[in-house]
Coordinates of C-alpha atoms in Angstrom, one line a residue:
X1 CA 89.8 103.8 123.9
X2 CA 89.0 106.0 121.2
X3 CA 90.2 105.5 117.5
X4 CA 89.7 108.4 114.9
X5 CA 89.6 107.0 111.5
X6 CA 88.8 107.5 108.0
X7 CA 87.5 104.8 105.9
X8 CA 89.3 106.0 102.7
X9 CA 92.7 106.1 104.7
X10 CA 95.1 103.1 104.3
X11 CA 96.8 104.1 107.5
X12 CA 93.5 103.9 109.4
X13 CA 92.7 100.5 107.7
X14 CA 96.1 99.0 108.9
X15 CA 95.2 100.0 112.5
X16 CA 91.7 98.7 112.1
X17 CA 93.0 95.3 110.8
X18 CA 95.5 95.4 114.0
X19 CA 92.6 95.7 116.4
X20 CA 90.8 93.2 115.1
X21 CA 93.7 90.7 114.7
X22 CA 94.7 91.5 118.6
X23 CA 91.1 90.9 119.6
X24 CA 90.7 94.5 120.9
X25 CA 87.5 95.5 119.0
X26 CA 85.4 95.4 122.0
X27 CA 87.7 97.8 123.8
X28 CA 87.9 100.5 121.3
X29 CA 85.1 103.0 119.7
X30 CA 85.6 104.0 116.4
X31 CA 84.9 107.6 115.3
X32 CA 85.0 108.8 111.7
X33 CA 86.8 112.1 111.2
X34 CA 87.8 114.3 108.2
X35 CA 91.6 115.2 108.5
X36 CA 91.0 118.0 106.1
X37 CA 88.4 119.9 108.2
X38 CA 89.6 123.0 110.1
X39 CA 87.6 121.6 113.1
X40 CA 88.7 118.2 113.0
X41 CA 88.4 116.5 116.8
X42 CA 91.7 114.9 116.0
X43 CA 93.8 118.2 116.1
X44 CA 93.3 118.2 120.0
X45 CA 95.4 115.2 120.0
X46 CA 97.4 115.6 117.0
X47 CA 98.2 119.1 115.6
X48 CA 99.0 117.6 112.3
X49 CA 95.5 116.5 112.0
X50 CA 96.7 113.1 110.6
X51 CA 94.7 109.9 110.8
X52 CA 94.5 107.5 112.6
X53 CA 94.7 108.8 116.1
X54 CA 94.4 106.6 119.1
X55 CA 93.1 108.0 122.5
X56 CA 94.1 105.8 125.4
X57 CA 92.1 105.3 128.6
X58 CA 94.2 108.1 130.1
X59 CA 93.5 110.4 127.4
X60 CA 96.9 110.3 125.5
X61 CA 96.7 110.6 121.8
X62 CA 98.9 108.2 119.9
X63 CA 99.3 109.2 115.9
X64 CA 101.0 107.3 113.2
X65 CA 99.8 103.9 112.2
X66 CA 102.9 102.1 113.3
X67 CA 103.2 103.6 116.6
X68 CA 99.7 102.8 117.1
X69 CA 100.1 99.3 116.1
X70 CA 103.2 99.0 118.3
X71 CA 101.1 100.3 121.5
X72 CA 98.2 97.7 120.5
X73 CA 100.5 94.8 120.4
X74 CA 101.7 95.5 123.8
X75 CA 98.0 95.2 125.2
X76 CA 97.4 91.8 124.1
X77 CA 99.4 88.5 123.5
X78 CA 97.0 87.4 120.8
X79 CA 98.6 87.3 117.4
X80 CA 102.0 89.3 117.8
X81 CA 102.5 91.5 115.2
X82 CA 105.8 92.7 116.0
X83 CA 107.3 89.4 117.4
X84 CA 110.5 89.5 119.1
X85 CA 111.8 86.5 117.0
X86 CA 112.5 87.8 113.5
X87 CA 111.4 91.0 114.4
X88 CA 113.9 92.8 111.8
X89 CA 112.3 90.7 109.2
X90 CA 109.1 92.0 109.9
X91 CA 110.1 95.7 110.2
X92 CA 112.0 95.2 106.9
X93 CA 108.8 93.9 105.0
X94 CA 106.6 96.7 106.8
X95 CA 109.0 99.3 105.6
X96 CA 108.8 98.4 102.2
X97 CA 105.0 98.4 102.4
X98 CA 105.0 101.7 104.0
X99 CA 107.2 103.2 101.2
X100 CA 104.5 101.8 98.7
X101 CA 101.6 103.1 100.7
X102 CA 103.2 106.5 101.1
X103 CA 103.9 106.9 97.4
X104 CA 100.5 105.6 96.3
X105 CA 98.7 108.1 99.2
X106 CA 100.7 111.0 98.0
X107 CA 99.7 110.5 94.4
X108 CA 96.3 110.2 95.3
X109 CA 96.1 113.3 97.4
X110 CA 98.1 115.5 94.7
X111 CA 95.7 114.4 92.2
X112 CA 92.8 115.5 94.1
X113 CA 93.8 118.9 95.8
X114 CA 96.7 120.2 93.4
X115 CA 95.0 119.5 89.9
X116 CA 97.4 121.8 88.0
X117 CA 100.6 119.7 89.0
X118 CA 101.7 117.8 85.9
X119 CA 102.0 114.0 85.8
X120 CA 105.3 114.5 84.4
X121 CA 106.5 116.7 87.2
X122 CA 109.8 115.5 89.0
X123 CA 107.8 114.4 92.1
X124 CA 105.1 113.1 90.3
X125 CA 107.5 110.7 88.1
X126 CA 109.8 110.0 91.3
X127 CA 106.6 108.7 93.1
X128 CA 105.8 106.5 90.0
X129 CA 109.2 105.0 89.9
X130 CA 109.2 104.4 93.8
X131 CA 105.9 102.4 93.4
X132 CA 107.4 100.4 90.4
X133 CA 110.8 99.7 92.1
X134 CA 108.8 98.6 95.4
X135 CA 106.3 96.6 93.7
X136 CA 109.2 94.8 91.9
X137 CA 111.0 94.4 95.3
X138 CA 108.0 92.8 97.0
X139 CA 107.4 90.5 94.2
X140 CA 111.0 89.3 94.5
X141 CA 110.8 88.8 98.5
X142 CA 107.3 87.5 98.9
X143 CA 108.1 84.0 97.6
X144 CA 110.8 83.5 100.4
X145 CA 108.6 84.3 103.2
X146 CA 106.8 81.7 105.4
X147 CA 103.2 81.4 104.0
X148 CA 101.7 81.1 107.4
X149 CA 103.8 84.3 108.8
X150 CA 101.3 87.2 109.7
X151 CA 102.8 90.2 111.1
X152 CA 102.8 94.0 110.9
X153 CA 104.8 93.6 107.5
X154 CA 102.0 91.4 105.9
X155 CA 99.2 93.8 107.0
X156 CA 101.0 97.1 105.8
X157 CA 101.9 95.3 102.1
X158 CA 98.5 94.0 101.9
X159 CA 96.7 97.2 102.7
X160 CA 99.2 99.3 100.3
X161 CA 98.1 96.8 97.4
X162 CA 94.5 96.8 98.2
X163 CA 94.8 100.7 98.4
X164 CA 96.6 100.8 94.7
X165 CA 93.8 98.8 93.6
X166 CA 91.2 101.1 95.4
X167 CA 92.5 104.4 94.1
X168 CA 95.1 103.7 91.4
X169 CA 93.5 100.7 89.4
X170 CA 95.4 101.6 86.1
X171 CA 98.6 100.3 88.0
X172 CA 98.8 96.8 86.3
X173 CA 100.7 95.1 88.9
X174 CA 99.2 91.8 89.3
X175 CA 100.3 90.5 86.0
X176 CA 103.6 91.9 86.3
X177 CA 104.3 90.8 89.9
X178 CA 102.8 87.0 90.2
X179 CA 104.2 86.2 93.3
X180 CA 102.8 89.4 95.0
X181 CA 99.5 88.7 93.2
X182 CA 99.6 85.1 94.8
X183 CA 100.3 86.9 98.5
X184 CA 97.6 89.3 98.1
X185 CA 94.9 86.8 97.2
X186 CA 96.0 84.2 99.8
X187 CA 95.3 86.8 102.5
X188 CA 92.1 88.6 101.0
X189 CA 89.7 86.1 102.7
X190 CA 91.2 87.0 106.3
X191 CA 88.5 88.4 108.3
X192 CA 90.3 91.3 109.4
X193 CA 90.7 92.4 106.0
X194 CA 87.2 91.8 104.9
X195 CA 85.7 93.4 107.7
X196 CA 87.5 96.6 106.9
X197 CA 86.9 97.5 103.5
X198 CA 87.8 101.0 101.9
X199 CA 85.1 103.0 101.2

């Protein structure tokens, strides 16, 4: 299989982590791609040119990180990421992380490509509020989750937090969200995270 990624993309990192957790790294070739390029090879498999894109052995392109993880989870019994037991809890947590990641990513992309947009614009302020609310909600929830639970929810939330550290370091969430900080530190030494740093 082929996996098209960009190592600064949080969505790509989610899938790379999942590949390692599922023990599928020997079955997948990684290809770096620029989703903003007009001739990106990913366009053949995903006209939206969003990363990551997984190309199956049959040549079928699967896009969107959650859908790719769902496919990978079906290929190996190792470390179930979308377990049938308590699936709703895993997907709920993943949804919170996905919302946080989307708001942070959109903020970064807007600042990069639309520099004339005011930080006080309606959409910019809304994204800032989404980030603040979601961080607060996650801080209130992580304490009630089993500390050894590791699902797609934990992956997405952790990667979203790491992305904020990488691209939006001025957001001082660790002091304001001590439980979330403890969650982040607890998983930071996990091999699948240390092996897939942002660049």
